[in-house]
């Protein structure tokens, strides 16, 4: 065993009380697409690893916290993970079910078997020994993993953002976050307030319309709505191609011209555009533009009512900032998500308070002391795929060097033992 590890074991009384294990290779926290992609790339290099997942399944965001009708909103070539493409018969925009099936077969193909129901409570780096100590709780039992490398793969959407709006506790009707919404079926015939106008707010409002409910969507500030396709071609793909030749500001201008040609002036429906362009806003603030799949038509037709902002709630009612009062029966908070890294990672150099790496893309994948982050680039699944490839290469090299070193030491010890016989 490594000499420095003896130091850690000697020092800590706690460890004699708790069950612990020494991991050969990295610990990956999270079995979503990012964690799976990293594990697959490590497997290809022959590096062992342990994946810890708080849920009882892989890709819990996709399996447990998204609505039934969800489809990927970027074309499939931007959403596949490294080393194993989507099956050829997948459509341009795979459904949630297809995507989950792909992820299941991906995990099976690379023999990735996460430890489920293991929620990481804390992770800290022991400077003296050079090891990470990762503490988990599983069925109330505490456990500790000790490892040289820690890969953070808990995602940009780990927790729901639930705003504290005046009077919401007195509302009296059903209040859910978008992550609990499955289908508009149970809202049939109801007046539903959808708070937020990102991709979730737009798509849930559309789903509510499709189930004969009456949604009112709150747009408190501004939003970029782009068509998912322009003249039959993916808007996202078009933007990616243009970025190879043109500066970001110009691509943003062209996107807005195209959006105007295809969608018309969206501001007259209460959808004020931000002053910053859609790609610049995504890159700098992480705010994703809406890729419209039909909600705009329903806004234009009046099926989705758009309002400006909420003042407060009262019993089965909402008061808007313009003083208008609306009777409503249910509220869907499509108010977004946040990272949970600050709640468990005891580290201050690499991650910001908001749970994202401090360094801007493409530098935010590697920290000090064997710390890595995958899937925090605000570039969706393709960003996660490129992080995963880099991380696995880096760890692969370090692991191989250390393993060779250990082998040399083991052989030297063996020789000395033999010579003393
Ligand atoms: C509704 C929706 C649709 C999207 N559609 C697209 C799309 O079409 N294209 C695209 O590119 N991107 C899309 N995204 C972006 C999304 O971030 C990625 O699709 C993808 O899920 C990110 O993968 P991830 O592994 O980084 O995070 P996640 O999928 O969130 O996985 C993180 C995992 O970590 C686990 N975890 C969290 N905390 C802990 C802990 N303390 N201990 C143990 N485990 C923990 C979680 O349970 C989860 O399983 C979408 C996001 C949402 C919310
Ligand atoms: N088909 C797909 O692939 C889908 C993809 N997604 C992705 O999931 C991620 C999360 O999207 P989403 O869930 O829409 O979250 P977003 O963070 O994109 O949007 C949150 C929305 O809630 C609003 N909001 C937050 N707090 C309040 C408040 N107190 N009062 C009023 N409005 C509020 C925000 O307004 P403001 O801007 O003023 O802060 C914003 O409009 C994105 O990356 C998105 O692209 C989501 C759904 C479908
Ligand atoms: O769907 C998401 O949340 C994504 O992050 C995918 C994505 C990455 N870059 C974009 C630019 C415009 C629209 C979606 C995305």
Coordinates of C-alpha atoms and ligand atoms in Angstrom, one line a residue:
X1 CA 0.0 0.0 0.0
X2 CA 1.1 3.6 -0.7
X3 CA 3.1 5.0 2.2
X4 CA 1.1 8.3 2.2
X5 CA -2.1 6.3 2.7
X6 CA -0.7 4.8 5.9
X7 CA -0.4 8.3 7.1
X8 CA -4.1 9.0 6.4
X9 CA -5.2 5.8 8.1
X10 CA -3.1 6.4 11.1
X11 CA -4.3 10.0 11.5
X12 CA -8.0 9.5 11.2
X13 CA -9.8 7.7 14.1
X14 CA -13.0 8.1 12.1
X15 CA -11.9 5.6 9.5
X16 CA -11.7 2.8 12.0
X17 CA -15.4 3.3 12.8
X18 CA -16.7 3.6 9.3
X19 CA -16.6 1.2 6.4
X20 CA -14.2 2.4 3.7
X21 CA -12.7 1.2 0.5
X22 CA -9.6 2.2 -1.4
X23 CA -10.4 2.7 -5.1
X24 CA -7.9 1.8 -7.7
X25 CA -8.5 4.6 -10.3
X26 CA -11.0 7.5 -10.1
X27 CA -14.3 7.8 -8.3
X28 CA -17.0 9.4 -10.7
X29 CA -19.9 11.1 -8.9
X30 CA -23.0 10.9 -11.0
X31 CA -24.3 8.3 -13.5
X32 CA -25.9 10.7 -16.0
X33 CA -24.6 11.0 -19.6
X34 CA -21.4 12.8 -18.4
X35 CA -20.5 10.2 -15.8
X36 CA -21.2 7.4 -18.2
X37 CA -19.2 9.0 -21.0
X38 CA -16.2 9.4 -18.7
X39 CA -16.5 5.8 -17.5
X40 CA -16.7 4.5 -21.1
X41 CA -13.5 6.4 -22.1
X42 CA -11.7 5.1 -19.0
X43 CA -12.8 1.5 -19.8
X44 CA -11.4 1.8 -23.3
X45 CA -8.0 2.7 -21.7
X46 CA -8.2 -0.2 -19.2
X47 CA -8.5 2.2 -16.2
X48 CA -10.7 0.9 -13.4
X49 CA -13.2 3.2 -11.7
X50 CA -16.2 3.4 -9.4
X51 CA -19.3 5.4 -10.3
X52 CA -21.5 6.6 -7.4
X53 CA -25.1 7.5 -8.2
X54 CA -27.7 8.8 -5.7
X55 CA -30.7 7.5 -7.7
X56 CA -31.5 3.8 -8.3
X57 CA -30.9 4.1 -12.0
X58 CA -28.6 5.6 -14.6
X59 CA -29.5 9.0 -16.2
X60 CA -32.0 9.8 -13.4
X61 CA -32.7 13.3 -14.9
X62 CA -33.9 11.7 -18.1
X63 CA -35.7 8.8 -16.5
X64 CA -37.3 10.4 -13.4
X65 CA -37.4 14.1 -13.8
X66 CA -38.6 14.9 -17.3
X67 CA -42.0 14.8 -19.0
X68 CA -43.3 12.0 -21.3
X69 CA -43.3 13.9 -24.6
X70 CA -39.7 15.1 -24.3
X71 CA -37.4 14.8 -27.3
X72 CA -33.8 15.9 -27.7
X73 CA -33.9 19.3 -29.2
X74 CA -30.6 19.3 -30.9
X75 CA -30.0 16.9 -33.8
X76 CA -28.8 13.5 -32.8
X77 CA -25.2 14.0 -34.0
X78 CA -24.7 16.6 -31.3
X79 CA -26.1 14.4 -28.5
X80 CA -24.3 11.1 -28.8
X81 CA -21.6 10.0 -26.3
X82 CA -18.0 9.1 -27.3
X83 CA -17.1 5.8 -28.8
X84 CA -20.6 4.5 -29.5
X85 CA -22.9 6.3 -31.9
X86 CA -26.7 6.2 -31.9
X87 CA -28.3 3.3 -33.8
X88 CA -28.7 4.3 -37.4
X89 CA -32.5 4.0 -37.3
X90 CA -32.9 6.7 -34.7
X91 CA -34.7 9.8 -35.9
X92 CA -33.1 13.2 -36.2
X93 CA -34.5 14.1 -32.8
X94 CA -34.6 11.0 -30.6
X95 CA -37.4 10.7 -28.1
X96 CA -36.6 10.5 -24.4
X97 CA -37.4 6.7 -24.5
X98 CA -34.9 6.2 -27.3
X99 CA -32.3 8.3 -25.6
X100 CA -32.6 6.4 -22.3
X101 CA -32.5 3.0 -24.3
X102 CA -29.3 4.2 -25.9
X103 CA -27.8 5.2 -22.5
X104 CA -28.8 1.8 -21.0
X105 CA -27.1 0.0 -23.9
X106 CA -24.1 2.3 -23.6
X107 CA -23.6 1.4 -20.0
X108 CA -24.0 -2.3 -20.8
X109 CA -21.6 -2.1 -23.8
X110 CA -18.8 -0.6 -21.6
X111 CA -19.7 -2.7 -18.6
X112 CA -20.4 0.3 -16.4
X113 CA -22.1 -0.8 -13.2
X114 CA -22.7 2.2 -11.0
X115 CA -23.2 1.9 -7.2
X116 CA -26.8 3.0 -7.0
X117 CA -28.5 4.7 -4.0
X118 CA -25.2 6.1 -3.0
X119 CA -25.5 9.9 -2.4
X120 CA -22.2 11.7 -2.0
X121 CA -22.4 13.8 1.1
X122 CA -18.9 15.3 1.1
X123 CA -15.6 15.0 -0.7
X124 CA -12.4 16.5 0.5
X125 CA -8.8 16.4 -0.5
X126 CA -6.1 15.3 2.0
X127 CA -3.1 17.3 1.0
X128 CA -0.6 15.2 3.0
X129 CA -1.5 11.9 1.5
X130 CA -2.7 13.2 -1.9
X131 CA -6.0 11.2 -1.7
X132 CA -9.6 12.2 -2.0
X133 CA -12.0 11.1 0.7
X134 CA -15.5 10.7 -0.6
X135 CA -18.2 10.1 2.0
X136 CA -21.6 8.7 1.0
X137 CA -24.8 7.7 2.6
X138 CA -26.7 4.6 1.3
X139 CA -29.8 3.4 3.2
X140 CA -28.7 5.5 6.2
X141 CA -25.4 3.6 6.3
X142 CA -22.2 5.8 5.9
X143 CA -19.4 4.7 3.7
X144 CA -16.2 6.2 2.5
X145 CA -14.2 5.9 -0.8
X146 CA -10.6 6.8 -0.9
X147 CA -9.1 7.6 -4.3
X148 CA -6.4 9.5 -6.1
X149 CA -8.8 11.1 -8.7
X150 CA -12.3 12.6 -8.3
X151 CA -14.5 13.2 -11.3
X152 CA -17.5 15.5 -10.6
X153 CA -20.4 14.5 -13.0
X154 CA -23.4 15.7 -11.0
X155 CA -24.6 18.0 -13.8
X156 CA -25.9 21.5 -14.3
X157 CA -29.4 20.4 -13.4
X158 CA -28.8 18.5 -10.1
X159 CA -31.4 20.5 -8.1
X160 CA -34.6 22.3 -9.0
X161 CA -34.8 26.1 -8.5
X162 CA -38.0 26.8 -6.5
X163 CA -38.5 30.5 -6.1
X164 CA -40.0 31.9 -3.0
X165 CA -42.9 34.0 -4.4
X166 CA -45.1 35.9 -2.1
X167 CA -48.3 34.1 -1.1
X168 CA -47.4 30.8 -2.9
X169 CA -47.9 28.9 0.4
X170 CA -51.5 30.2 0.5
X171 CA -52.3 29.2 -3.1
X172 CA -54.2 26.1 -2.1
X173 CA -54.0 24.4 -5.5
X174 CA -51.4 22.0 -6.9
X175 CA -47.9 23.5 -7.3
X176 CA -45.2 21.4 -9.0
X177 CA -41.8 22.0 -10.5
X178 CA -41.3 21.2 -14.2
X179 CA -39.2 18.2 -13.1
X180 CA -42.3 16.6 -11.6
X181 CA -44.5 17.3 -14.7
X182 CA -45.2 14.1 -16.7
X183 CA -48.2 15.0 -19.0
X184 CA -50.9 17.6 -19.3
X185 CA -53.5 14.8 -19.1
X186 CA -54.4 15.5 -15.5
X187 CA -54.7 19.2 -16.1
X188 CA -57.4 18.8 -18.8
X189 CA -59.8 21.7 -18.6
X190 CA -57.8 23.5 -15.9
X191 CA -56.3 27.0 -15.9
X192 CA -52.6 26.5 -15.3
X193 CA -50.0 29.1 -14.6
X194 CA -46.6 28.2 -16.0
X195 CA -43.8 30.3 -14.4
X196 CA -40.8 30.6 -16.7
X197 CA -40.3 30.7 -20.4
X198 CA -37.2 28.7 -21.1
X199 CA -37.4 25.5 -23.1
X200 CA -39.3 23.8 -20.2
X201 CA -41.9 26.6 -19.8
X202 CA -42.5 26.7 -23.5
X203 CA -42.7 22.9 -24.0
X204 CA -44.9 22.3 -21.0
X205 CA -47.3 25.1 -22.0
X206 CA -47.5 23.5 -25.5
X207 CA -48.2 20.1 -23.8
X208 CA -50.9 21.6 -21.7
X209 CA -52.6 23.0 -24.8
X210 CA -52.4 19.6 -26.5
X211 CA -54.3 18.2 -23.5
X212 CA -57.0 20.9 -23.6
X213 CA -55.8 22.8 -20.6
X214 CA -55.5 26.6 -20.6
X215 CA -51.9 27.7 -19.8
X216 CA -50.8 31.2 -18.9
X217 CA -47.0 31.5 -19.2
X218 CA -45.1 34.1 -17.2
X219 CA -42.3 35.9 -19.0
X220 CA -40.7 38.1 -16.3
X221 CA -37.7 39.4 -18.3
X222 CA -36.8 38.3 -21.8
X223 CA -36.2 35.3 -24.0
X224 CA -34.7 34.4 -27.3
X225 CA -37.0 32.2 -29.4
X226 CA -35.4 30.6 -32.4
X227 CA -37.0 28.1 -34.8
X228 CA -35.7 24.6 -34.3
X229 CA -35.2 24.5 -38.1
X230 CA -34.7 27.1 -40.8
X231 CA -35.8 26.1 -44.3
X232 CA -35.6 22.4 -43.3
X233 CA -32.1 22.7 -41.7
X234 CA -31.3 22.6 -38.0
X235 CA -30.8 26.1 -36.7
X236 CA -28.2 24.8 -34.2
X237 CA -26.3 23.0 -36.9
X238 CA -26.4 26.1 -39.1
X239 CA -25.0 28.1 -36.2
X240 CA -22.2 25.6 -35.5
X241 CA -21.2 25.6 -39.3
X242 CA -21.2 29.4 -39.4
X243 CA -19.1 29.6 -36.2
X244 CA -16.2 28.0 -38.2
X245 CA -16.0 31.1 -40.4
X246 CA -17.6 34.0 -38.7
X247 CA -17.3 35.8 -35.4
X248 CA -19.9 35.0 -32.7
X249 CA -21.5 38.4 -32.8
X250 CA -22.1 38.1 -36.6
X251 CA -23.6 34.6 -36.2
X252 CA -25.9 35.9 -33.5
X253 CA -27.0 38.7 -35.9
X254 CA -27.7 36.2 -38.7
X255 CA -29.6 33.9 -36.3
X256 CA -31.8 36.8 -35.3
X257 CA -32.5 37.7 -38.9
X258 CA -33.4 34.1 -39.7
X259 CA -35.6 34.0 -36.6
X260 CA -37.4 37.1 -37.7
X261 CA -37.9 35.7 -41.3
X262 CA -39.3 32.4 -40.0
X263 CA -41.1 33.5 -36.8
X264 CA -41.8 37.2 -37.4
X265 CA -41.6 39.8 -34.6
X266 CA -42.0 37.8 -31.4
X267 CA -41.9 40.9 -29.2
X268 CA -45.5 41.7 -30.0
X269 CA -46.6 38.5 -28.3
X270 CA -44.9 39.5 -25.0
X271 CA -41.6 37.7 -25.8
X272 CA -39.1 40.5 -25.4
X273 CA -35.7 39.6 -26.7
X274 CA -32.6 40.1 -24.5
X275 CA -30.1 42.8 -25.7
X276 CA -27.3 40.2 -25.9
X277 CA -27.4 37.7 -28.8
X278 CA -28.6 34.1 -28.3
X279 CA -25.2 32.3 -28.6
X280 CA -23.4 35.0 -26.6
X281 CA -26.0 34.8 -23.9
X282 CA -25.7 31.0 -23.8
X283 CA -21.9 31.2 -23.6
X284 CA -21.6 33.9 -21.0
X285 CA -24.7 33.4 -18.8
X286 CA -25.7 29.8 -19.6
X287 CA -29.2 30.9 -20.6
X288 CA -30.3 28.5 -23.4
X289 CA -32.3 30.0 -26.2
X290 CA -35.7 28.4 -26.8
X291 CA -35.7 26.2 -29.9
X292 CA -39.4 26.4 -30.8
X293 CA -41.3 23.1 -31.5
X294 CA -44.7 24.7 -31.8
X295 CA -45.4 26.7 -28.7
X296 CA -45.0 30.0 -30.6
X297 CA -48.0 29.1 -33.0
X298 CA -50.1 28.5 -29.9
X299 CA -49.0 31.8 -28.4
X300 CA -49.9 33.6 -31.7
X301 CA -53.3 31.9 -31.7
X302 CA -53.9 32.9 -28.1
X303 CA -54.1 29.3 -26.8
X304 CA -51.1 30.1 -24.6
X305 CA -51.6 33.4 -22.8
X306 CA -48.4 35.3 -22.1
X307 CA -48.2 37.6 -19.0
X308 CA -45.3 39.8 -17.8
X309 CA -44.6 39.1 -14.1
X310 CA -46.0 37.9 -10.8
X311 CA -46.7 40.2 -7.9
X312 CA -48.1 37.6 -5.5
X313 CA -50.3 34.6 -5.1
X314 CA -53.5 34.2 -3.0
X315 CA -56.0 31.4 -2.7
X316 CA -56.4 30.0 -6.2
X317 CA -55.4 33.3 -7.7
X318 CA -52.3 35.1 -9.0
X319 CA -51.9 38.9 -9.0
X320 CA -49.6 40.1 -11.8
X321 CA -47.3 43.2 -11.7
X322 CA -49.8 45.2 -13.8
X323 CA -52.4 44.7 -11.1
X324 CA -54.5 42.1 -13.1
X325 CA -55.8 39.2 -11.1
X326 CA -56.2 35.7 -12.7
X327 CA -58.1 32.7 -11.3
X328 CA -55.9 29.6 -11.7
X329 CA -56.1 26.0 -10.5
X330 CA -52.5 24.8 -10.7
X331 CA -49.0 26.2 -10.9
X332 CA -46.1 24.7 -12.8
X333 CA -42.7 26.2 -11.8
X334 CA -40.6 26.0 -14.9
X335 CA -38.0 28.1 -13.1
X336 CA -34.9 26.1 -13.9
X337 CA -32.2 24.1 -12.2
X338 CA -28.9 24.5 -10.5
X339 CA -25.7 22.6 -9.7
X340 CA -25.3 21.0 -6.2
X341 CA -21.5 20.8 -6.1
X342 CA -21.1 23.5 -3.3
X343 CA -23.3 21.4 -1.0
X344 CA -20.8 18.4 -1.0
X345 CA -17.4 19.3 -2.5
X346 CA -15.2 20.9 0.1
X347 CA -13.0 22.8 -2.3
X348 CA -12.6 26.5 -3.1
X349 CA -10.2 26.9 -5.9
X350 CA -11.7 25.2 -8.9
X351 CA -15.5 25.6 -8.4
X352 CA -17.4 28.9 -8.0
X353 CA -20.1 29.4 -5.4
X354 CA -22.7 28.7 -8.2
X355 CA -21.4 25.2 -8.5
X356 CA -19.7 25.7 -11.9
X357 CA -16.0 25.6 -12.6
X358 CA -14.4 29.1 -12.4
X359 CA -12.3 28.7 -15.6
X360 CA -14.2 29.4 -18.9
X361 CA -14.6 26.7 -21.6
X362 CA -12.5 24.9 -22.6
X363 CA -10.4 25.1 -19.4
X364 CA -12.9 24.0 -16.8
X365 CA -12.4 20.3 -16.9
X366 CA -9.3 19.9 -14.7
X367 CA -8.5 21.2 -11.3
X368 CA -5.7 20.6 -8.8
X369 CA -5.0 17.4 -6.9
X370 CA -6.7 15.0 -9.3
X371 CA -10.0 16.9 -9.4
X372 CA -12.0 16.9 -12.7
X373 CA -15.4 18.2 -13.9
X374 CA -17.4 16.8 -16.7
X375 CA -20.6 18.3 -18.1
X376 CA -20.4 21.9 -16.8
X377 CA -19.6 23.7 -20.0
X378 CA -23.2 24.9 -20.7
X379 CA -22.7 23.2 -24.1
X380 CA -25.2 20.3 -23.6
X381 CA -24.3 16.7 -24.3
X382 CA -21.6 17.6 -26.9
X383 CA -19.8 19.6 -24.3
X384 CA -20.0 16.7 -21.8
X385 CA -18.6 14.3 -24.5
X386 CA -15.6 16.4 -25.2
X387 CA -14.8 16.9 -21.4
X388 CA -15.1 13.1 -20.9
X389 CA -12.6 12.3 -23.6
X390 CA -10.1 14.8 -22.2
X391 CA -10.5 13.7 -18.6
X392 CA -10.1 10.0 -19.5
X393 CA -6.9 10.6 -21.5
X394 CA -5.4 12.6 -18.6
X395 CA -6.3 10.1 -15.9
X396 CA -5.3 7.2 -18.2
X397 CA -1.8 8.6 -18.5
X398 CA -1.4 9.3 -14.8
X399 CA -2.9 5.9 -13.8
X400 CA -0.6 4.0 -16.2
X401 CA 2.5 5.9 -14.8
X402 CA 1.5 5.2 -11.2
X403 CA 0.7 1.6 -11.9
X404 CA 4.0 1.1 -13.7
X405 CA 5.7 2.7 -10.7
X406 CA 3.8 0.4 -8.2
X407 CA 4.7 -2.7 -10.3
X408 CA 8.4 -1.7 -10.2
X409 CA 8.3 -1.3 -6.4
X410 CA 6.5 -4.6 -6.1
X411 CA 9.1 -6.4 -8.3
X412 CA 11.9 -4.7 -6.3
X413 CA 10.4 -5.9 -3.0
X414 CA 9.9 -9.4 -4.3
X415 CA 13.5 -9.6 -5.5
X416 CA 14.8 -8.3 -2.1
X417 CA 12.6 -10.9 -0.3
X418 CA 13.9 -13.7 -2.6
X419 CA 17.6 -12.6 -2.1
X420 CA 17.1 -12.7 1.7
X421 CA 15.8 -16.3 1.6
Ligands
LIG1 C1 -35.4 18.7 -19.9 C2 -34.0 18.8 -20.4 C3 -33.7 18.5 -21.7 C4 -32.4 18.6 -22.2 N1 -32.2 18.3 -23.5 C5 -31.0 18.4 -24.0 C6 -30.7 18.1 -25.4 O1 -31.6 17.9 -26.2 N2 -29.5 18.2 -25.9 C7 -28.4 18.5 -25.0 O2 -27.3 18.5 -25.5 N3 -28.6 18.7 -23.7 C8 -29.9 18.7 -23.2 N4 -30.1 19.0 -21.9 C9 -29.0 19.3 -21.0 C10 -28.6 18.2 -20.0 O3 -27.8 18.9 -19.1 C11 -27.9 17.0 -20.6 O4 -28.8 16.4 -21.5 C12 -27.5 15.9 -19.7 O5 -28.5 15.3 -18.9 C13 -26.4 16.3 -18.8 O6 -25.8 15.1 -18.3 P1 -25.0 15.1 -16.9 O7 -24.6 13.7 -16.7 O8 -24.0 16.2 -16.9 O9 -26.1 15.5 -15.8 P2 -27.4 14.7 -15.3 O10 -28.1 14.0 -16.5 O11 -28.2 15.6 -14.5 O12 -26.7 13.5 -14.4 C14 -26.2 13.8 -13.1 C15 -26.3 12.6 -12.2 O13 -25.7 12.8 -11.0 C16 -26.5 12.4 -9.9 N5 -26.1 13.1 -8.7 C17 -26.3 14.4 -8.4 N6 -25.9 14.7 -7.2 C18 -25.3 13.5 -6.7 C19 -24.7 13.2 -5.5 N7 -24.5 14.1 -4.5 N8 -24.3 11.9 -5.3 C20 -24.5 11.0 -6.2 N9 -25.1 11.2 -7.4 C21 -25.5 12.5 -7.6 C22 -27.9 12.6 -10.4 O14 -28.8 11.8 -9.7 C23 -27.8 12.3 -11.9 O15 -28.2 11.0 -12.2 C24 -31.4 18.9 -21.3 C25 -31.7 19.2 -20.0 C26 -33.0 19.1 -19.5 C27 -33.3 19.4 -18.1
LIG2 N1 -36.5 19.5 -25.5 C1 -35.4 19.7 -24.8 O1 -34.4 19.3 -25.1 C2 -35.5 20.6 -23.6 C3 -34.3 21.1 -23.0 N2 -34.4 21.8 -21.8 C4 -33.1 22.3 -21.3 O2 -33.1 22.2 -19.9 C5 -32.4 23.3 -19.3 C6 -33.2 24.0 -18.3 O3 -34.3 24.7 -19.0 P1 -35.5 25.3 -18.2 O4 -36.0 24.3 -17.2 O5 -36.4 25.9 -19.1 O6 -34.8 26.4 -17.3 P2 -34.1 27.9 -17.7 O7 -33.2 28.2 -16.7 O8 -33.7 27.9 -19.1 O9 -35.4 28.9 -17.6 C7 -35.9 29.3 -16.4 C8 -37.0 30.2 -16.6 O10 -37.7 30.5 -15.4 C9 -37.7 31.9 -15.2 N3 -37.8 32.2 -13.7 C10 -36.9 31.8 -12.8 N4 -37.3 32.3 -11.6 C11 -38.5 33.0 -11.8 C12 -39.3 33.7 -10.9 N5 -39.2 33.8 -9.6 N6 -40.4 34.3 -11.5 C13 -40.6 34.3 -12.8 N7 -39.8 33.6 -13.7 C14 -38.8 33.0 -13.2 C15 -36.5 32.5 -15.9 O11 -36.7 33.8 -16.1 P3 -35.4 34.8 -16.3 O12 -34.8 34.5 -17.6 O13 -36.0 36.1 -16.1 O14 -34.5 34.5 -15.1 C16 -36.6 31.6 -17.1 O15 -37.5 32.1 -18.0 C17 -32.0 24.2 -20.5 O16 -30.7 24.0 -20.8 C18 -32.9 23.8 -21.6 O17 -32.4 24.0 -22.9 C19 -35.5 22.0 -21.2 C20 -36.7 21.5 -21.7 C21 -36.8 20.8 -22.9
LIG3 O1 -30.5 21.8 -24.3 C1 -29.6 22.3 -23.6 O2 -29.8 22.6 -22.5 C2 -28.3 22.5 -24.1 O3 -27.5 23.0 -23.4 C3 -28.0 22.2 -25.6 C4 -27.4 23.4 -26.2 C5 -26.0 23.6 -26.1 N1 -25.8 24.8 -26.8 C6 -27.0 25.3 -27.3 C7 -27.2 26.4 -28.0 C8 -28.5 26.7 -28.3 C9 -29.5 25.8 -27.9 C10 -29.3 24.7 -27.2 C11 -28.0 24.4 -26.8

